[in-house]
Amino acid sequence: MYGQSDPAIMISWLLASVLHVVCHASVEQSNFTLRVLQSLLRAADASKKTPKRPSSDIPRDIHTVLNHLNIHPVTKTFVVCKKCFEIYPLECDGRFPDRCTARPAPAEDPCDTDLRLMRKIKGRPTWFPARRFIYQDFQHWLGRLLCRPGMEEVMDRQLVDTLDDPLKSCIDIFDSDAVRSLIGPDGLPFIRSDADEGRYVFAIFVDGFQAHGRGGPPGMSLTGIWLTCLNLPLDMRINGDNLFLAGIVPGHPSLEQINPIVRPVVDDLVHSWERGTHYSSTPRYPVGRRVRCALVPLIADLLAARQLAGLSWFNSDLFCAYCKLRLRERENLDWHTWIPRSNEDHRAAAERWLAAQTIAERERIYHSEGARWSELLRLPYWNPIKYTGAEPMHSVLENMFGWHVERVWGINGNYKDDLNGITHNPKKKPPSEDAMQAAYVVLKTGSNSDINGLDKDVLVELCRREQKRFSGSKPRLVERLKELVSLVLICLGLHLG
């Protein structure tokens, strides 16, 4: 193009691109900037009586400029079903299916949801995809990352021998046993110093968020998928410029509906693992280099992690992601009796879930065996038990630590401290002594229904006085007290005997 050799045109392109990419100007604002620059150059040409530049040298659309400068990400557009979140490729000519043909199970009826949205443009009806999912190509993104100055040297770092010294601790997941024990497709350790190709390990993060923040209008939730390269040092790993945003889909898919959304990135990861990606030139390897990538940890909160890994819900019968302890046994603190889950058993159950013909059969497998199919299981090395970590922000900082601060230390920002420095709710008074004496009478002589009729505050105080756990739901409190009564009756019978 003529503009590529014209400094004024190139400056105009770069100015609009920087405003859009770096300063986050909207598409409309960037297009307005291009029109203003076009008018200025035309006015300058008219005043100098020089040949006019072709109007195509400064396009009216910022996307055209980004494509010319080759800084626009390579993406794939999919049409998403609003009901089941199945995805369909949007062809280059704009063609896509009219209705969703996905089935919740092989023997069930198709979804048959309309994938189109009709709008009138100049009085004529025009059909558009009702919901889109734009996926960024992983291989192209990784090539751009490697071509940035200094990034390839940093990403090619090797494991640190910290685990060989018992006095040293592992402070980086990249040097952990999960990465060290990962075996590549060639049967050798995936990360090793003598590998003749790039070996990079990634973590996946999935979460939902509100499009306009917490204060925005309800019902506008989005779900995003990110990858971060663990080869990068800790201070560079979560930098926004180094994160791979796979895509954002409108809405919040439930349970197995997350599978179609993560399918494109799994496709790229399967290809990168089995065949690798050959880049014709990189800064360190001008003649080309092959790169392989692996996915190890799943980083998400409890709900998103269980959903993406295909593990049973936290309130299901198999509530634990690491052992086979049943919900009725959750008070069992003897960890020697906990039977650990295994990758082999989970994959076998997930395969049975996938092969089930009906929704009812899939529900039975899910509730009895605590597993369902996940797209991540297409990665032959991925271990849902080992690679699904306990997310510390919610589990430790907000729940365990928050509970300790409020219940043990007596600190609560909603109420004032008393003279002893303990926070309490002045509106909530403890049970009176008369109420507690009456409760003891019910506990000793009353029926099960009488015990169930006691207030929860009274049940909590009874458990606390009898040195029983006094947290949890009302049925759990009643159960502990009934166990206490049964134990007293047994001891009394042995004494009389």
Coordinates of C-alpha atoms in Angstrom, one line a residue:
M1 CA 0.0 0.0 0.0
Y2 CA 1.0 3.6 -0.6
G3 CA 0.6 4.4 3.1
Q4 CA 3.2 1.9 4.2
S5 CA 5.9 4.2 2.7
D6 CA 4.3 7.5 3.8
P7 CA 5.4 8.6 7.3
A8 CA 2.3 10.6 7.9
I9 CA 0.1 7.6 7.1
M10 CA 2.1 5.3 9.3
I11 CA 2.0 7.8 12.2
S12 CA -1.8 8.0 11.8
W13 CA -2.1 4.2 11.9
L14 CA 0.1 3.9 15.0
L15 CA -1.7 6.7 16.8
A16 CA -5.1 5.1 16.3
S17 CA -3.7 1.7 17.2
V18 CA -2.1 2.9 20.4
L19 CA -5.3 4.7 21.5
H20 CA -7.3 1.5 20.9
V21 CA -4.9 -1.2 22.2
V22 CA -2.9 0.6 24.9
C23 CA -5.3 3.4 26.0
H24 CA -8.4 1.1 25.6
A25 CA -10.3 3.5 23.4
S26 CA -13.5 2.0 22.1
V27 CA -14.0 1.0 18.5
E28 CA -16.2 4.0 17.9
Q29 CA -13.7 6.4 19.4
S30 CA -10.8 4.9 17.4
N31 CA -12.9 5.1 14.2
F32 CA -13.6 8.8 14.9
T33 CA -9.9 9.4 15.4
L34 CA -9.2 7.8 12.0
R35 CA -11.7 10.1 10.3
V36 CA -10.2 13.2 11.9
L37 CA -6.7 12.2 10.9
Q38 CA -8.0 11.6 7.3
S39 CA -9.5 15.0 7.2
L40 CA -6.3 16.7 8.6
L41 CA -4.1 15.0 5.9
R42 CA -6.5 16.0 3.2
A43 CA -6.5 19.6 4.4
A44 CA -2.7 19.5 4.5
D45 CA -2.5 18.2 1.0
A46 CA -4.8 20.9 -0.3
S47 CA -2.8 23.7 1.3
K48 CA 0.5 22.4 -0.1
K49 CA -1.1 21.6 -3.5
T50 CA 0.5 18.1 -3.4
P51 CA -1.1 15.0 -4.9
K52 CA -3.9 13.8 -2.7
R53 CA -3.4 10.6 -0.8
P54 CA -5.8 7.7 -1.6
S55 CA -8.6 7.7 0.9
S56 CA -8.0 3.9 1.5
D57 CA -4.6 4.7 3.0
I58 CA -6.4 5.7 6.2
P59 CA -9.2 3.2 6.7
R60 CA -12.4 4.2 8.5
D61 CA -12.4 1.0 10.6
I62 CA -9.7 0.4 13.3
H63 CA -9.9 -3.4 12.7
T64 CA -8.6 -2.8 9.2
V65 CA -5.6 -0.9 10.6
L66 CA -4.9 -3.6 13.2
N67 CA -4.9 -6.3 10.5
H68 CA -2.5 -4.2 8.3
L69 CA -0.1 -3.8 11.2
N70 CA -0.5 -7.5 12.1
I71 CA -1.2 -6.8 15.8
H72 CA -4.8 -8.0 15.8
P73 CA -5.2 -11.3 17.5
V74 CA -6.1 -14.3 15.4
T75 CA -9.5 -15.5 16.5
K76 CA -12.2 -18.0 15.7
T77 CA -15.9 -17.0 16.1
F78 CA -18.5 -19.5 17.3
V79 CA -22.2 -19.3 17.7
V80 CA -23.3 -20.3 21.2
C81 CA -26.7 -21.9 22.1
K82 CA -28.3 -19.8 24.8
K83 CA -29.7 -22.9 26.5
C84 CA -27.1 -25.6 26.5
F85 CA -24.0 -23.6 25.5
E86 CA -23.1 -25.8 22.5
I87 CA -20.9 -24.0 20.0
Y88 CA -21.0 -23.9 16.2
P89 CA -18.4 -22.4 13.9
L90 CA -19.4 -19.2 12.2
E91 CA -18.4 -19.5 8.6
C92 CA -16.5 -16.8 6.7
D93 CA -19.6 -16.1 4.6
G94 CA -21.7 -15.7 7.8
R95 CA -23.5 -19.1 7.6
F96 CA -24.4 -20.9 10.7
P97 CA -27.1 -23.5 11.8
D98 CA -30.5 -22.2 12.5
R99 CA -31.2 -24.3 15.5
C100 CA -29.2 -26.2 18.1
T101 CA -28.8 -29.9 17.3
A102 CA -26.9 -30.9 20.5
R103 CA -28.4 -33.6 22.7
P104 CA -28.0 -33.7 26.5
A105 CA -27.6 -37.5 26.1
P106 CA -27.5 -39.7 23.1
A107 CA -31.0 -41.1 23.6
E108 CA -32.6 -37.7 24.5
D109 CA -34.3 -35.2 22.1
P110 CA -32.1 -32.4 20.6
C111 CA -32.0 -29.1 22.3
D112 CA -33.6 -27.3 19.2
T113 CA -33.0 -23.8 20.5
D114 CA -33.1 -21.0 18.0
L115 CA -29.5 -19.8 17.4
R116 CA -30.6 -16.7 15.4
L117 CA -31.6 -13.2 16.3
M118 CA -33.6 -11.0 13.9
R119 CA -33.0 -7.3 13.5
K120 CA -34.5 -4.9 11.0
I121 CA -31.9 -2.9 9.1
K122 CA -33.4 -0.2 6.8
G123 CA -36.7 -2.0 7.0
R124 CA -35.3 -5.4 6.0
P125 CA -35.1 -8.3 8.4
T126 CA -31.5 -9.5 9.0
W127 CA -30.5 -12.5 11.0
F128 CA -27.6 -12.5 13.4
P129 CA -26.2 -15.0 15.8
A130 CA -28.1 -14.8 19.1
R131 CA -24.9 -15.3 21.1
R132 CA -21.2 -15.4 20.1
F133 CA -18.1 -16.8 21.5
I134 CA -14.8 -15.4 20.1
Y135 CA -11.8 -17.7 20.8
Q136 CA -8.3 -16.5 20.5
D137 CA -6.0 -19.0 18.7
F138 CA -3.5 -20.3 21.3
Q139 CA -0.7 -21.2 18.8
H140 CA -0.6 -17.7 17.3
W141 CA -0.7 -16.1 20.8
L142 CA 2.2 -18.2 21.9
G143 CA 4.2 -17.3 18.8
R144 CA 3.7 -13.6 19.6
L145 CA 4.7 -14.1 23.2
L146 CA 7.9 -15.9 22.1
C147 CA 8.8 -13.1 19.7
R148 CA 8.7 -10.4 22.4
P149 CA 12.2 -9.3 23.3
G150 CA 13.7 -11.4 26.1
M151 CA 10.6 -13.6 26.7
E152 CA 12.0 -16.8 25.1
E153 CA 15.1 -16.7 27.3
V154 CA 13.0 -16.3 30.4
M155 CA 10.6 -19.1 29.4
D156 CA 13.3 -21.6 28.7
R157 CA 14.5 -21.7 32.3
Q158 CA 14.9 -25.1 33.9
L159 CA 13.7 -26.6 37.1
V160 CA 15.4 -25.6 40.3
D161 CA 16.9 -28.4 42.4
T162 CA 15.2 -27.4 45.6
L163 CA 13.5 -30.7 46.4
D164 CA 16.9 -32.5 46.5
D165 CA 17.8 -30.5 49.6
P166 CA 15.6 -31.2 52.6
L167 CA 16.5 -27.8 54.1
K168 CA 15.0 -25.9 51.1
S169 CA 11.4 -25.6 50.3
C170 CA 9.6 -25.3 47.0
I171 CA 8.2 -21.8 46.6
D172 CA 7.1 -22.0 43.0
I173 CA 4.6 -24.5 41.5
F174 CA 6.9 -24.7 38.4
D175 CA 9.5 -26.5 40.6
S176 CA 6.9 -28.8 42.3
D177 CA 6.5 -32.5 42.1
A178 CA 3.5 -32.2 39.8
V179 CA 5.7 -30.6 37.1
R180 CA 8.7 -32.7 37.8
S181 CA 6.8 -35.9 37.5
L182 CA 5.1 -35.0 34.2
I183 CA 6.1 -37.4 31.5
G184 CA 6.2 -36.2 27.9
P185 CA 4.9 -38.0 24.9
D186 CA 8.4 -39.4 24.3
G187 CA 8.4 -41.2 27.6
L188 CA 10.9 -38.9 29.2
P189 CA 10.4 -36.0 31.7
F190 CA 8.5 -33.2 30.0
I191 CA 10.8 -30.5 31.5
R192 CA 14.4 -31.4 31.1
S193 CA 17.6 -29.5 30.1
D194 CA 18.5 -31.8 27.1
A195 CA 15.2 -31.3 25.3
D196 CA 15.7 -30.0 21.7
E197 CA 12.3 -28.2 21.6
G198 CA 10.5 -25.7 23.7
R199 CA 8.6 -27.2 26.7
Y200 CA 6.1 -24.9 28.4
V201 CA 3.7 -25.7 31.2
F202 CA 0.4 -23.7 31.6
A203 CA -2.3 -23.3 34.3
I204 CA -5.9 -22.8 33.4
F205 CA -8.3 -20.4 35.2
V206 CA -12.1 -20.2 34.7
D207 CA -14.5 -17.9 36.6
G208 CA -17.6 -15.9 36.1
F209 CA -18.1 -12.2 36.7
Q210 CA -20.6 -9.4 36.3
A211 CA -20.2 -7.4 33.1
H212 CA -20.7 -4.1 34.9
G213 CA -19.4 -5.0 38.3
R214 CA -21.4 -5.7 41.5
G215 CA -23.3 -2.5 41.2
G216 CA -24.4 -3.0 37.6
P217 CA -27.7 -4.4 36.4
P218 CA -28.3 -8.0 37.3
G219 CA -28.5 -10.9 34.8
M220 CA -25.4 -9.8 32.8
S221 CA -22.9 -12.4 33.9
L222 CA -19.9 -13.5 31.8
T223 CA -17.6 -16.5 31.9
G224 CA -13.9 -16.1 31.1
I225 CA -11.1 -18.6 30.4
W226 CA -7.5 -17.7 30.9
L227 CA -4.1 -19.5 30.7
T228 CA -0.9 -18.5 32.4
C229 CA 2.6 -19.8 31.6
L230 CA 4.3 -21.3 34.7
N231 CA 7.7 -21.1 33.0
L232 CA 7.6 -17.4 33.7
P233 CA 8.8 -16.1 37.0
L234 CA 6.3 -15.3 39.7
D235 CA 6.5 -11.5 39.1
M236 CA 5.8 -11.9 35.4
R237 CA 3.3 -14.8 35.5
I238 CA 0.1 -12.9 36.2
N239 CA 1.0 -9.7 34.3
G240 CA -1.9 -8.9 32.0
D241 CA 0.3 -8.7 29.0
N242 CA 1.5 -12.3 29.6
L243 CA -1.9 -13.9 30.2
F244 CA -3.7 -15.8 27.5
L245 CA -7.3 -14.9 27.3
A246 CA -8.9 -17.8 25.5
G247 CA -12.3 -16.1 25.4
I248 CA -15.3 -14.7 27.2
V249 CA -18.8 -16.1 26.7
P250 CA -22.1 -14.4 27.8
G251 CA -23.9 -16.2 30.6
H252 CA -22.9 -18.7 33.1
P253 CA -22.9 -22.4 32.0
S254 CA -23.9 -24.9 34.6
L255 CA -22.3 -28.3 35.3
E256 CA -21.3 -30.1 32.0
Q257 CA -22.3 -27.1 29.9
I258 CA -18.8 -25.7 30.5
N259 CA -17.4 -28.4 28.2
P260 CA -18.2 -26.8 24.8
I261 CA -16.7 -23.5 25.9
V262 CA -13.3 -25.1 26.8
R263 CA -13.3 -27.4 23.8
P264 CA -11.4 -25.0 21.5
V265 CA -8.5 -24.5 23.9
V266 CA -8.3 -28.2 24.7
D267 CA -8.1 -28.9 20.9
D268 CA -5.1 -26.6 20.7
L269 CA -3.5 -28.2 23.8
V270 CA -4.0 -31.7 22.4
H271 CA -2.3 -30.7 19.2
S272 CA 0.5 -28.9 21.0
W273 CA 1.1 -32.0 23.2
E274 CA 0.9 -34.7 20.5
R275 CA 2.5 -33.0 17.5
G276 CA 3.8 -29.7 18.8
T277 CA 3.8 -26.4 16.9
H278 CA 6.7 -25.5 14.6
Y279 CA 7.5 -21.8 14.4
S280 CA 9.6 -20.9 11.4
S281 CA 11.7 -18.4 13.3
T282 CA 12.1 -17.2 16.9
P283 CA 14.6 -14.7 18.5
R284 CA 16.8 -17.5 19.8
Y285 CA 16.3 -20.0 17.0
P286 CA 16.2 -18.0 13.7
V287 CA 16.0 -21.3 11.6
G288 CA 12.8 -22.4 13.5
R289 CA 11.9 -24.4 16.5
R290 CA 9.2 -26.9 17.7
V291 CA 7.3 -26.1 20.8
R292 CA 5.1 -28.4 23.0
C293 CA 2.8 -27.3 25.8
A294 CA 1.2 -29.0 28.7
L295 CA -1.6 -28.1 31.1
V296 CA -1.1 -28.9 34.8
P297 CA -3.0 -27.0 37.5
L298 CA -6.6 -25.9 37.5
I299 CA -6.9 -22.6 39.4
A300 CA -10.4 -21.6 40.3
D301 CA -12.8 -21.3 43.2
L302 CA -14.5 -24.4 44.6
L303 CA -17.5 -24.3 42.3
A304 CA -15.7 -23.6 39.1
A305 CA -12.9 -26.1 39.9
R306 CA -15.4 -29.0 40.5
Q307 CA -17.4 -28.0 37.4
L308 CA -14.4 -27.9 35.0
A309 CA -12.7 -31.0 36.4
G310 CA -15.9 -33.1 36.3
L311 CA -15.8 -33.7 40.1
S312 CA -18.9 -34.1 42.3
W313 CA -20.4 -31.0 44.0
F314 CA -19.3 -30.1 47.5
N315 CA -22.8 -31.0 48.9
S316 CA -23.1 -34.3 47.1
D317 CA -22.7 -37.7 48.7
L318 CA -19.0 -37.9 47.5
F319 CA -18.3 -34.3 48.6
C320 CA -14.5 -34.5 48.7
A321 CA -12.4 -34.0 45.6
Y322 CA -9.5 -36.1 47.0
C323 CA -11.1 -39.1 48.9
K324 CA -14.1 -41.3 48.8
L325 CA -15.5 -40.1 52.2
R326 CA -19.3 -40.0 52.1
L327 CA -21.4 -37.0 53.3
R328 CA -22.7 -38.9 56.3
E329 CA -19.1 -39.6 57.3
R330 CA -17.9 -36.0 57.2
E331 CA -17.4 -35.9 60.9
N332 CA -14.8 -38.6 60.6
L333 CA -11.4 -36.9 61.3
D334 CA -9.3 -40.1 61.3
W335 CA -7.5 -39.5 58.0
H336 CA -6.1 -43.0 58.0
T337 CA -9.5 -44.3 57.1
W338 CA -10.0 -42.0 54.2
I339 CA -9.8 -43.9 50.9
P340 CA -8.1 -41.6 48.3
R341 CA -9.6 -41.0 44.9
S342 CA -7.5 -42.1 41.9
N343 CA -7.1 -40.8 38.4
E344 CA -7.9 -44.2 37.0
D345 CA -11.2 -44.6 38.8
H346 CA -12.3 -41.1 38.0
R347 CA -11.5 -41.5 34.3
A348 CA -13.4 -44.8 34.2
A349 CA -16.4 -43.3 35.8
A350 CA -16.3 -40.3 33.5
E351 CA -16.1 -42.6 30.5
R352 CA -19.2 -44.5 31.8
W353 CA -21.0 -41.1 32.2
L354 CA -20.1 -40.1 28.7
A355 CA -21.3 -43.5 27.3
A356 CA -24.7 -43.3 29.2
Q357 CA -27.6 -43.0 26.9
T358 CA -30.1 -41.0 29.1
I359 CA -29.9 -38.1 31.5
A360 CA -31.2 -40.3 34.3
E361 CA -28.4 -42.7 33.8
R362 CA -25.8 -39.9 33.8
E363 CA -27.3 -38.5 37.0
R364 CA -27.1 -41.9 38.7
I365 CA -23.4 -42.3 37.7
Y366 CA -22.6 -38.7 38.8
H367 CA -24.3 -39.1 42.3
S368 CA -23.0 -42.6 42.9
E369 CA -19.5 -42.3 41.6
G370 CA -18.9 -38.5 41.9
A371 CA -17.6 -38.0 38.4
R372 CA -18.8 -36.8 35.0
W373 CA -17.1 -36.1 31.7
S374 CA -14.8 -33.1 31.3
E375 CA -13.1 -31.9 28.2
L376 CA -9.8 -31.7 30.1
L377 CA -9.8 -35.5 30.2
R378 CA -9.0 -35.5 26.5
L379 CA -5.5 -34.5 27.6
P380 CA -4.0 -38.0 28.2
Y381 CA -1.7 -36.8 31.0
W382 CA -4.2 -34.6 32.9
N383 CA -4.9 -35.8 36.5
P384 CA -8.1 -34.2 37.9
I385 CA -7.4 -35.4 41.4
K386 CA -3.8 -34.3 41.5
Y387 CA -4.1 -31.1 39.4
T388 CA -7.2 -29.6 41.0
G389 CA -5.8 -27.7 43.9
A390 CA -7.5 -26.3 46.9
E391 CA -8.0 -22.6 46.2
P392 CA -6.7 -20.7 49.2
M393 CA -8.4 -17.3 48.8
H394 CA -12.0 -18.5 49.5
S395 CA -11.2 -21.7 51.5
V396 CA -8.5 -20.2 53.8
L397 CA -8.7 -16.4 53.8
E398 CA -12.4 -15.8 53.5
N399 CA -13.8 -19.0 55.2
M400 CA -11.4 -20.6 57.7
F401 CA -9.6 -17.4 58.7
G402 CA -12.8 -15.4 58.6
W403 CA -14.5 -17.9 60.8
H404 CA -11.6 -17.9 63.2
V405 CA -11.5 -14.1 63.4
E406 CA -15.2 -13.8 64.1
R407 CA -15.9 -16.9 66.3
V408 CA -12.6 -17.3 68.2
W409 CA -11.1 -13.8 68.3
G410 CA -14.5 -12.2 68.5
I411 CA -13.9 -9.5 65.9
N412 CA -16.7 -8.4 63.7
G413 CA -16.7 -5.1 61.8
N414 CA -20.5 -4.9 61.9
Y415 CA -20.7 -4.5 65.7
K416 CA -18.8 -2.6 68.4
D417 CA -16.5 -4.2 70.9
D418 CA -17.5 -4.5 74.6
L419 CA -15.3 -3.7 77.6
N420 CA -13.4 -7.0 77.2
G421 CA -12.6 -6.3 73.6
I422 CA -15.0 -9.0 72.3
T423 CA -17.4 -8.2 69.5
H424 CA -21.0 -9.2 70.0
N425 CA -24.4 -8.5 68.5
P426 CA -26.3 -6.6 71.1
K427 CA -29.6 -7.6 69.5
K428 CA -28.9 -11.3 69.9
K429 CA -29.2 -12.4 73.5
P430 CA -28.1 -15.8 74.8
P431 CA -30.7 -18.3 76.1
S432 CA -31.8 -17.6 79.6
E433 CA -30.9 -20.0 82.4
D434 CA -34.6 -21.0 82.8
A435 CA -34.7 -21.9 79.1
M436 CA -31.6 -24.0 79.5
Q437 CA -33.0 -25.9 82.5
A438 CA -36.2 -26.6 80.5
A439 CA -34.1 -27.8 77.6
Y440 CA -32.2 -30.2 79.9
V441 CA -35.5 -31.6 81.0
V442 CA -36.5 -32.1 77.4
L443 CA -33.2 -33.7 76.6
K444 CA -33.5 -36.2 79.5
T445 CA -37.2 -37.1 79.3
G446 CA -38.5 -35.7 76.0
S447 CA -39.1 -37.5 72.8
N448 CA -37.2 -37.0 69.5
S449 CA -39.9 -34.6 68.3
D450 CA -39.5 -32.6 71.5
I451 CA -35.8 -32.3 71.0
N452 CA -36.4 -31.3 67.4
G453 CA -38.7 -28.5 68.6
L454 CA -36.0 -26.7 70.6
D455 CA -34.7 -23.4 69.2
K456 CA -31.3 -23.6 67.5
D457 CA -29.8 -21.1 70.0
V458 CA -30.7 -23.5 72.8
L459 CA -29.3 -26.5 70.9
V460 CA -26.1 -24.7 70.3
E461 CA -25.7 -23.8 74.0
L462 CA -26.5 -27.4 75.0
C463 CA -23.8 -28.8 72.7
R464 CA -21.3 -26.2 74.0
R465 CA -22.0 -27.1 77.6
E466 CA -21.7 -30.8 76.9
Q467 CA -18.4 -30.2 75.1
K468 CA -19.9 -31.2 71.7
R469 CA -19.4 -29.4 68.4
F470 CA -21.8 -26.5 68.5
S471 CA -21.5 -25.4 64.8
G472 CA -23.5 -26.6 61.8
S473 CA -27.1 -26.9 60.9
K474 CA -30.0 -27.7 63.3
P475 CA -30.3 -31.4 62.3
R476 CA -26.6 -31.9 63.0
L477 CA -27.0 -30.3 66.4
V478 CA -29.9 -32.6 67.2
E479 CA -28.0 -35.6 66.0
R480 CA -25.1 -34.9 68.3
L481 CA -27.4 -34.5 71.3
K482 CA -29.2 -37.7 70.5
E483 CA -25.9 -39.5 70.4
L484 CA -25.1 -38.0 73.8
V485 CA -28.5 -39.3 75.2
S486 CA -27.9 -42.7 73.7
L487 CA -24.4 -42.9 75.3
V488 CA -25.8 -42.0 78.7
L489 CA -28.5 -44.6 78.5
I490 CA -26.0 -47.3 77.5
C491 CA -23.7 -46.4 80.4
L492 CA -26.6 -46.4 82.8
G493 CA -27.7 -49.8 81.6
L494 CA -24.2 -51.2 82.1
H495 CA -24.1 -49.7 85.6
L496 CA -27.4 -51.2 86.6
G497 CA -26.5 -54.6 85.1

